[in-house]
């Protein structure tokens, strides 16, 4: 992208242009006083691997044990130890403590694939997980990788989430940030999606649309503004870990920079988290603590301004 090539991917350029434009108008018309937007923070979660060991079914469980036998796996399956991806109670406590209103996106592919590895929506565990989240938070669909090859699957996945949650499903974020334009966004509109949270990269953090604010998608081919509201994200912990090769502490510094950048322009900060990456899995040791440290830091910053 131009923003990457010219090294302004970390800058919400549109927000800066708007602020400069307002100043220019005020120089000409001193009494011009537009309504100011305030900074907002929306934590979001992709629940695409709900559990590490539990609720996988007999064949997946046996296959996993034969491939990687461990005492930990046995303890978790026997219920004497908590699944490392089960971060839900801990996250609930954080949301209550810091008065957060998150959005949770669920992957509900009817069958597993190379990139779709969640427990199936037909399982009681998944149905209960969705229901418990929908009672507290807004939930959205996390369209499966398979739905990118067969668009008819999206309708089924949305309907499945609707039945489990009891909510009208109006929000989405693409699994692995897989979407194309304009077909992908047009499909979301046809299926009744009103807001999409996929505007970001799955390979590097930054402002893909050069803005830290939501906006209505403009269909260039049809030359018209659509009703689909785009909510860009600028940080995903998976990018920091897998692509940028950062430690949890280095990612904390990166995330704080994005927070301060968004706050300076009265923008919206939307990070992407995965339950399995901020849990107790040894591979991601320290990332959950980093998230909690970040929430504590911005709460203090907000309260002491």
Short mmCIF file of C-alpha atoms in Angstrom, two decimals:
data_model
loop_
_atom_site.label_atom_id
_atom_site.label_comp_id
_atom_site.label_asym_id
_atom_site.label_seq_id
_atom_site.Cartn_x
_atom_site.Cartn_y
_atom_site.Cartn_z
CA UNK A 1 0.00 0.00 0.00
CA UNK A 2 1.00 3.63 -0.38
CA UNK A 3 0.98 4.07 3.40
CA UNK A 4 3.44 1.20 3.82
CA UNK A 5 5.69 2.22 0.90
CA UNK A 6 5.87 5.85 2.04
CA UNK A 7 6.23 4.93 5.73
CA UNK A 8 3.09 6.52 7.16
CA UNK A 9 1.21 3.31 8.00
CA UNK A 10 1.44 4.18 11.71
CA UNK A 11 -0.13 7.61 11.13
CA UNK A 12 -3.91 8.30 11.03
CA UNK A 13 -3.38 10.80 8.24
CA UNK A 14 -7.08 11.53 7.63
CA UNK A 15 -7.63 12.53 11.27
CA UNK A 16 -4.68 14.94 11.04
CA UNK A 17 -6.02 16.42 7.79
CA UNK A 18 -9.42 17.02 9.39
CA UNK A 19 -7.85 18.78 12.39
CA UNK A 20 -5.75 20.97 10.09
CA UNK A 21 -8.79 21.71 7.92
CA UNK A 22 -10.77 22.86 10.96
CA UNK A 23 -7.92 25.18 11.96
CA UNK A 24 -7.81 26.65 8.46
CA UNK A 25 -11.55 27.34 8.51
CA UNK A 26 -11.32 28.94 11.96
CA UNK A 27 -8.62 31.30 10.72
CA UNK A 28 -11.06 32.53 8.09
CA UNK A 29 -14.20 32.24 10.24
CA UNK A 30 -13.16 32.59 13.94
CA UNK A 31 -16.66 31.80 15.20
CA UNK A 32 -16.73 28.41 13.47
CA UNK A 33 -16.97 25.85 16.29
CA UNK A 34 -17.55 22.28 15.10
CA UNK A 35 -18.69 19.55 17.48
CA UNK A 36 -15.59 17.79 18.75
CA UNK A 37 -15.33 14.02 18.78
CA UNK A 38 -13.80 12.38 21.81
CA UNK A 39 -11.38 9.47 22.00
CA UNK A 40 -12.96 6.02 22.25
CA UNK A 41 -11.60 2.54 22.93
CA UNK A 42 -13.29 -0.62 21.66
CA UNK A 43 -11.64 -3.93 22.62
CA UNK A 44 -12.51 -6.74 20.21
CA UNK A 45 -11.92 -10.48 20.32
CA UNK A 46 -11.79 -13.18 17.67
CA UNK A 47 -12.86 -16.49 19.17
CA UNK A 48 -11.68 -18.84 16.46
CA UNK A 49 -10.04 -21.46 18.70
CA UNK A 50 -12.32 -21.54 21.72
CA UNK A 51 -10.47 -24.32 23.59
CA UNK A 52 -7.11 -26.00 23.25
CA UNK A 53 -8.09 -29.50 24.37
CA UNK A 54 -11.71 -29.56 25.48
CA UNK A 55 -14.86 -30.19 23.45
CA UNK A 56 -13.01 -31.32 20.32
CA UNK A 57 -14.89 -34.62 19.86
CA UNK A 58 -13.57 -38.16 20.17
CA UNK A 59 -11.57 -38.40 16.94
CA UNK A 60 -9.87 -34.99 17.22
CA UNK A 61 -9.09 -35.65 20.88
CA UNK A 62 -7.57 -39.07 20.17
CA UNK A 63 -5.64 -37.71 17.21
CA UNK A 64 -4.30 -34.84 19.26
CA UNK A 65 -3.25 -37.14 22.09
CA UNK A 66 -1.45 -39.54 19.75
CA UNK A 67 0.33 -36.64 18.08
CA UNK A 68 1.27 -34.89 21.30
CA UNK A 69 0.64 -36.93 24.45
CA UNK A 70 1.04 -34.99 27.70
CA UNK A 71 0.03 -35.07 31.34
CA UNK A 72 -1.40 -31.56 30.96
CA UNK A 73 -3.80 -32.75 28.25
CA UNK A 74 -4.99 -35.59 30.48
CA UNK A 75 -5.55 -33.29 33.47
CA UNK A 76 -7.54 -30.83 31.36
CA UNK A 77 -9.68 -33.56 29.79
CA UNK A 78 -10.35 -34.97 33.28
CA UNK A 79 -11.38 -31.53 34.47
CA UNK A 80 -8.65 -31.15 37.10
CA UNK A 81 -6.93 -28.31 35.24
CA UNK A 82 -8.29 -25.37 33.27
CA UNK A 83 -7.94 -25.31 29.49
CA UNK A 84 -5.19 -22.78 28.58
CA UNK A 85 -7.42 -21.09 26.00
CA UNK A 86 -10.28 -20.62 28.48
CA UNK A 87 -9.77 -16.93 29.27
CA UNK A 88 -13.45 -16.00 29.44
CA UNK A 89 -13.94 -15.51 33.21
CA UNK A 90 -10.70 -13.55 33.45
CA UNK A 91 -11.74 -11.29 30.57
CA UNK A 92 -15.16 -10.76 32.16
CA UNK A 93 -13.46 -9.49 35.30
CA UNK A 94 -11.28 -7.10 33.29
CA UNK A 95 -14.31 -5.76 31.42
CA UNK A 96 -16.14 -5.14 34.71
CA UNK A 97 -13.12 -3.55 36.38
CA UNK A 98 -12.46 -1.11 33.55
CA UNK A 99 -16.08 -0.69 32.41
CA UNK A 100 -15.40 -1.94 28.89
CA UNK A 101 -17.94 -2.80 26.23
CA UNK A 102 -16.19 -5.26 23.90
CA UNK A 103 -17.29 -6.89 20.65
CA UNK A 104 -16.75 -10.66 20.33
CA UNK A 105 -16.54 -12.37 16.93
CA UNK A 106 -17.27 -16.10 16.71
CA UNK A 107 -16.04 -18.50 14.05
CA UNK A 108 -18.88 -20.96 13.40
CA UNK A 109 -17.81 -23.07 10.42
CA UNK A 110 -20.02 -26.15 10.08
CA UNK A 111 -16.97 -28.31 9.46
CA UNK A 112 -13.29 -27.94 10.20
CA UNK A 113 -10.73 -27.06 7.54
CA UNK A 114 -7.08 -26.12 7.23
CA UNK A 115 -7.76 -22.60 8.56
CA UNK A 116 -11.03 -23.22 10.40
CA UNK A 117 -10.21 -25.11 13.60
CA UNK A 118 -12.81 -24.02 16.12
CA UNK A 119 -15.05 -26.46 17.97
CA UNK A 120 -18.18 -27.01 15.89
CA UNK A 121 -21.32 -24.92 16.37
CA UNK A 122 -23.32 -28.12 16.89
CA UNK A 123 -21.55 -28.78 20.20
CA UNK A 124 -23.25 -27.82 23.43
CA UNK A 125 -20.05 -26.14 24.65
CA UNK A 126 -19.97 -23.70 21.73
CA UNK A 127 -23.66 -22.94 22.05
CA UNK A 128 -23.24 -22.18 25.74
CA UNK A 129 -20.15 -20.07 25.08
CA UNK A 130 -21.95 -17.92 22.52
CA UNK A 131 -25.03 -17.59 24.73
CA UNK A 132 -23.02 -16.51 27.77
CA UNK A 133 -21.21 -13.85 25.75
CA UNK A 134 -24.38 -12.60 24.07
CA UNK A 135 -25.95 -12.04 27.48
CA UNK A 136 -23.21 -9.51 28.31
CA UNK A 137 -21.70 -8.23 25.07
CA UNK A 138 -22.32 -7.53 21.42
CA UNK A 139 -21.41 -10.54 19.29
CA UNK A 140 -20.53 -10.63 15.60
CA UNK A 141 -19.77 -13.25 12.97
CA UNK A 142 -16.22 -14.24 12.15
CA UNK A 143 -16.79 -15.59 8.62
CA UNK A 144 -14.88 -18.80 8.07
CA UNK A 145 -12.07 -19.20 5.57
CA UNK A 146 -14.32 -21.64 3.74
CA UNK A 147 -16.96 -18.95 3.26
CA UNK A 148 -14.41 -17.07 1.17
CA UNK A 149 -14.56 -19.93 -1.34
CA UNK A 150 -18.31 -20.60 -1.00
CA UNK A 151 -20.28 -17.44 -0.26
CA UNK A 152 -23.44 -19.42 0.54
CA UNK A 153 -21.80 -20.52 3.80
CA UNK A 154 -21.86 -16.98 5.18
CA UNK A 155 -25.66 -16.94 5.42
CA UNK A 156 -25.61 -20.26 7.30
CA UNK A 157 -22.96 -19.06 9.74
CA UNK A 158 -24.82 -15.81 10.44
CA UNK A 159 -28.07 -17.70 11.00
CA UNK A 160 -26.31 -20.13 13.32
CA UNK A 161 -24.92 -17.27 15.43
CA UNK A 162 -28.32 -15.58 15.48
CA UNK A 163 -29.99 -18.69 16.86
CA UNK A 164 -27.33 -19.26 19.51
CA UNK A 165 -27.10 -15.66 20.68
CA UNK A 166 -30.67 -14.43 20.34
CA UNK A 167 -29.24 -11.29 18.74
CA UNK A 168 -29.66 -9.87 15.28
CA UNK A 169 -26.19 -10.26 13.76
CA UNK A 170 -25.08 -6.94 12.34
CA UNK A 171 -21.28 -7.02 12.81
CA UNK A 172 -18.48 -9.05 11.22
CA UNK A 173 -14.75 -9.45 11.00
CA UNK A 174 -13.19 -11.74 8.41
CA UNK A 175 -11.18 -14.74 9.60
CA UNK A 176 -7.48 -14.14 8.79
CA UNK A 177 -8.65 -10.73 7.47
CA UNK A 178 -9.60 -12.46 4.23
CA UNK A 179 -11.73 -10.15 2.11
CA UNK A 180 -11.69 -8.60 -1.34
CA UNK A 181 -13.23 -5.45 -2.74
CA UNK A 182 -15.85 -4.75 -3.82
CA UNK A 183 -17.33 -8.29 -3.80
CA UNK A 184 -16.62 -9.04 -0.15
CA UNK A 185 -18.27 -5.92 1.20
CA UNK A 186 -21.22 -6.26 -1.16
CA UNK A 187 -21.78 -9.78 0.15
CA UNK A 188 -21.85 -8.50 3.73
CA UNK A 189 -24.43 -5.90 2.76
CA UNK A 190 -26.62 -8.54 1.09
CA UNK A 191 -26.53 -10.61 4.28
CA UNK A 192 -27.63 -7.70 6.46
CA UNK A 193 -24.26 -6.81 8.00
CA UNK A 194 -24.18 -3.16 9.05
CA UNK A 195 -20.65 -2.88 10.44
CA UNK A 196 -17.37 -4.61 9.56
CA UNK A 197 -14.19 -4.69 11.64
CA UNK A 198 -11.83 -6.19 9.03
CA UNK A 199 -10.13 -3.00 7.85
CA UNK A 200 -6.56 -3.71 8.87
CA UNK A 201 -3.75 -5.99 7.82
CA UNK A 202 -3.15 -9.57 8.88
CA UNK A 203 0.58 -9.15 8.36
CA UNK A 204 1.52 -5.81 9.96
CA UNK A 205 -0.01 -3.36 12.40
CA UNK A 206 -1.02 0.14 11.37
CA UNK A 207 -3.83 2.21 9.88
CA UNK A 208 -4.72 0.41 6.65
CA UNK A 209 -7.20 3.13 5.68
CA UNK A 210 -5.06 5.90 7.23
CA UNK A 211 -7.84 6.81 9.64
CA UNK A 212 -8.61 6.13 13.31
CA UNK A 213 -12.38 6.49 12.97
CA UNK A 214 -15.28 4.60 11.45
CA UNK A 215 -16.66 5.53 8.04
CA UNK A 216 -19.22 4.35 5.50
CA UNK A 217 -17.77 2.23 2.73
CA UNK A 218 -17.77 3.94 -0.65
CA UNK A 219 -18.36 1.57 -3.56
CA UNK A 220 -16.06 3.02 -6.21
CA UNK A 221 -17.43 0.92 -9.09
CA UNK A 222 -21.01 2.01 -8.37
CA UNK A 223 -19.87 5.50 -7.33
CA UNK A 224 -22.07 5.53 -4.24
CA UNK A 225 -21.87 5.63 -0.47
CA UNK A 226 -23.16 2.43 1.10
CA UNK A 227 -24.71 1.75 4.51
CA UNK A 228 -21.83 -0.56 5.52
CA UNK A 229 -19.92 1.08 8.37
CA UNK A 230 -16.20 0.27 8.44
CA UNK A 231 -14.43 0.14 11.81
CA UNK A 232 -10.64 0.01 11.24
CA UNK A 233 -8.29 -1.70 13.66
CA UNK A 234 -4.63 -0.71 13.99
CA UNK A 235 -3.26 -3.41 16.31
CA UNK A 236 -3.54 -7.18 16.39
CA UNK A 237 -1.42 -9.18 18.81
CA UNK A 238 -1.02 -11.97 16.24
CA UNK A 239 0.71 -9.52 13.89
CA UNK A 240 3.09 -8.46 16.64
CA UNK A 241 3.87 -12.06 17.61
CA UNK A 242 3.95 -13.95 14.30
CA UNK A 243 4.80 -11.33 11.68
CA UNK A 244 6.72 -8.59 13.46
CA UNK A 245 8.45 -11.04 15.85
CA UNK A 246 7.98 -8.80 18.87
CA UNK A 247 8.14 -9.84 22.49
CA UNK A 248 5.14 -9.11 24.70
CA UNK A 249 7.00 -6.17 26.23
CA UNK A 250 7.90 -4.76 22.81
CA UNK A 251 4.29 -5.17 21.68
CA UNK A 252 3.18 -3.29 24.80
CA UNK A 253 5.27 -0.33 23.67
CA UNK A 254 3.81 -0.57 20.17
CA UNK A 255 0.26 -0.70 21.51
CA UNK A 256 0.83 2.25 23.84
CA UNK A 257 2.11 4.26 20.87
CA UNK A 258 -1.10 3.53 18.96
CA UNK A 259 -3.14 4.46 22.02
CA UNK A 260 -1.40 7.83 22.39
CA UNK A 261 -1.64 8.45 18.64
CA UNK A 262 -5.40 7.80 18.58
CA UNK A 263 -5.99 9.82 21.74
CA UNK A 264 -4.09 12.81 20.34
CA UNK A 265 -6.42 13.05 17.35
CA UNK A 266 -9.59 12.14 19.31
CA UNK A 267 -9.80 8.94 17.29
CA UNK A 268 -10.97 5.41 18.00
CA UNK A 269 -8.56 2.70 19.10
CA UNK A 270 -9.66 -0.82 18.10
CA UNK A 271 -7.23 -3.62 18.95
CA UNK A 272 -7.77 -7.27 18.00
CA UNK A 273 -7.20 -10.00 20.60
CA UNK A 274 -7.55 -13.79 20.49
CA UNK A 275 -8.61 -15.70 23.58
CA UNK A 276 -5.99 -18.37 22.95
CA UNK A 277 -3.11 -15.87 22.68
CA UNK A 278 -3.79 -14.13 25.99
CA UNK A 279 -4.40 -17.31 27.97
CA UNK A 280 -2.11 -19.73 29.79
CA UNK A 281 -0.55 -21.44 26.79
CA UNK A 282 3.23 -21.55 27.19
CA UNK A 283 3.76 -20.40 23.60
CA UNK A 284 2.18 -17.03 24.41
CA UNK A 285 3.58 -16.60 27.90
CA UNK A 286 3.36 -12.96 29.00
CA UNK A 287 0.82 -11.75 26.45
CA UNK A 288 -2.16 -11.92 28.80
CA UNK A 289 -0.21 -10.03 31.44
CA UNK A 290 0.75 -7.45 28.81
CA UNK A 291 -2.94 -6.90 27.96
CA UNK A 292 -3.86 -6.45 31.61
CA UNK A 293 -0.94 -4.04 32.06
CA UNK A 294 -2.14 -2.03 29.05
CA UNK A 295 -5.70 -1.73 30.40
CA UNK A 296 -4.40 -0.59 33.77
CA UNK A 297 -2.10 1.97 32.14
CA UNK A 298 -4.74 3.59 29.93
CA UNK A 299 -7.25 3.63 32.78
CA UNK A 300 -4.77 5.58 34.88
CA UNK A 301 -4.00 7.87 31.95
CA UNK A 302 -7.66 8.57 31.32
CA UNK A 303 -8.48 9.15 34.97
CA UNK A 304 -5.52 11.44 35.66
CA UNK A 305 -5.81 13.72 32.64
#
